[in-house]
């Protein structure tokens, strides 16, 4: 397969990993490939982004945020 024929895969600056067990459960947040902290809610993700000068207009845009192991509403361990 040539590069032109391959599908486009975005590399968003923000990566929110799957829910980890804890009290309360949390998700690890990476920005630009570096772990920057834990998020217990959507607001924590937005605050981390703002601290790095990233404006998030759409949490569902895969070019901005990649949610691993669930979406922006997944905050409990299944």
Coordinates of C-alpha atoms in Angstrom, one line a residue:
X1 CA 0.0 0.0 0.0
X2 CA 1.4 3.4 -0.8
X3 CA 1.3 6.3 1.5
X4 CA -1.3 8.1 -0.6
X5 CA -3.6 5.1 -0.5
X6 CA -3.3 4.6 3.3
X7 CA -6.1 5.9 5.6
X8 CA -5.5 9.2 7.5
X9 CA -4.7 8.6 11.1
X10 CA -4.7 11.7 13.2
X11 CA -2.3 12.3 16.1
X12 CA -4.3 14.4 18.5
X13 CA -2.4 16.4 21.1
X14 CA -4.6 15.1 23.9
X15 CA -4.9 11.4 24.7
X16 CA -7.3 10.3 27.5
X17 CA -6.6 6.7 28.6
X18 CA -9.1 4.1 29.9
X19 CA -10.6 4.3 33.3
X20 CA -8.3 3.1 36.2
X21 CA -9.7 1.7 39.4
X22 CA -9.5 4.0 42.3
X23 CA -11.6 6.0 44.8
X24 CA -12.8 7.7 42.7
X25 CA -11.9 6.1 39.4
X26 CA -9.7 8.2 37.1
X27 CA -8.3 8.4 33.6
X28 CA -4.7 9.3 32.8
X29 CA -4.3 12.3 30.5
X30 CA -1.4 12.7 28.1
X31 CA -0.6 15.9 26.1
X32 CA 1.9 15.8 23.3
X33 CA 3.0 12.3 24.4
X34 CA 3.7 13.3 28.1
X35 CA 1.6 12.2 31.0
X36 CA 0.3 15.4 32.6
X37 CA -2.1 14.1 35.2
X38 CA -5.3 12.3 36.2
X39 CA -8.8 13.2 35.2
X40 CA -11.8 12.3 37.3
X41 CA -14.2 14.3 35.0
X42 CA -14.4 16.1 31.7
X43 CA -13.5 19.3 33.4
X44 CA -10.2 17.9 34.4
X45 CA -9.4 17.2 30.8
X46 CA -10.3 20.7 29.8
X47 CA -8.3 22.2 32.6
X48 CA -5.2 20.2 31.6
X49 CA -5.6 21.3 28.0
X50 CA -6.0 24.9 29.0
X51 CA -2.8 24.7 31.1
X52 CA -0.9 23.7 27.9
X53 CA -2.6 26.5 25.8
X54 CA -4.9 24.1 24.0
X55 CA -8.4 25.3 23.2
X56 CA -10.9 22.5 23.0
X57 CA -14.0 23.4 21.1
X58 CA -15.3 19.8 20.4
X59 CA -14.5 16.9 22.7
X60 CA -15.7 14.5 20.0
X61 CA -13.2 15.7 17.4
X62 CA -10.7 12.9 17.0
X63 CA -8.1 15.4 15.6
X64 CA -8.2 17.1 19.0
X65 CA -8.8 14.4 21.7
X66 CA -8.5 10.6 21.5
X67 CA -10.5 8.7 24.1
X68 CA -9.2 5.2 24.8
X69 CA -11.4 2.6 26.4
X70 CA -14.6 4.7 26.3
X71 CA -15.8 8.1 25.4
X72 CA -16.1 11.5 27.3
X73 CA -18.9 10.0 29.3
X74 CA -17.0 6.9 30.6
X75 CA -15.7 7.6 34.1
X76 CA -16.4 4.3 35.9
X77 CA -14.7 0.9 35.6
X78 CA -16.8 -1.7 33.8

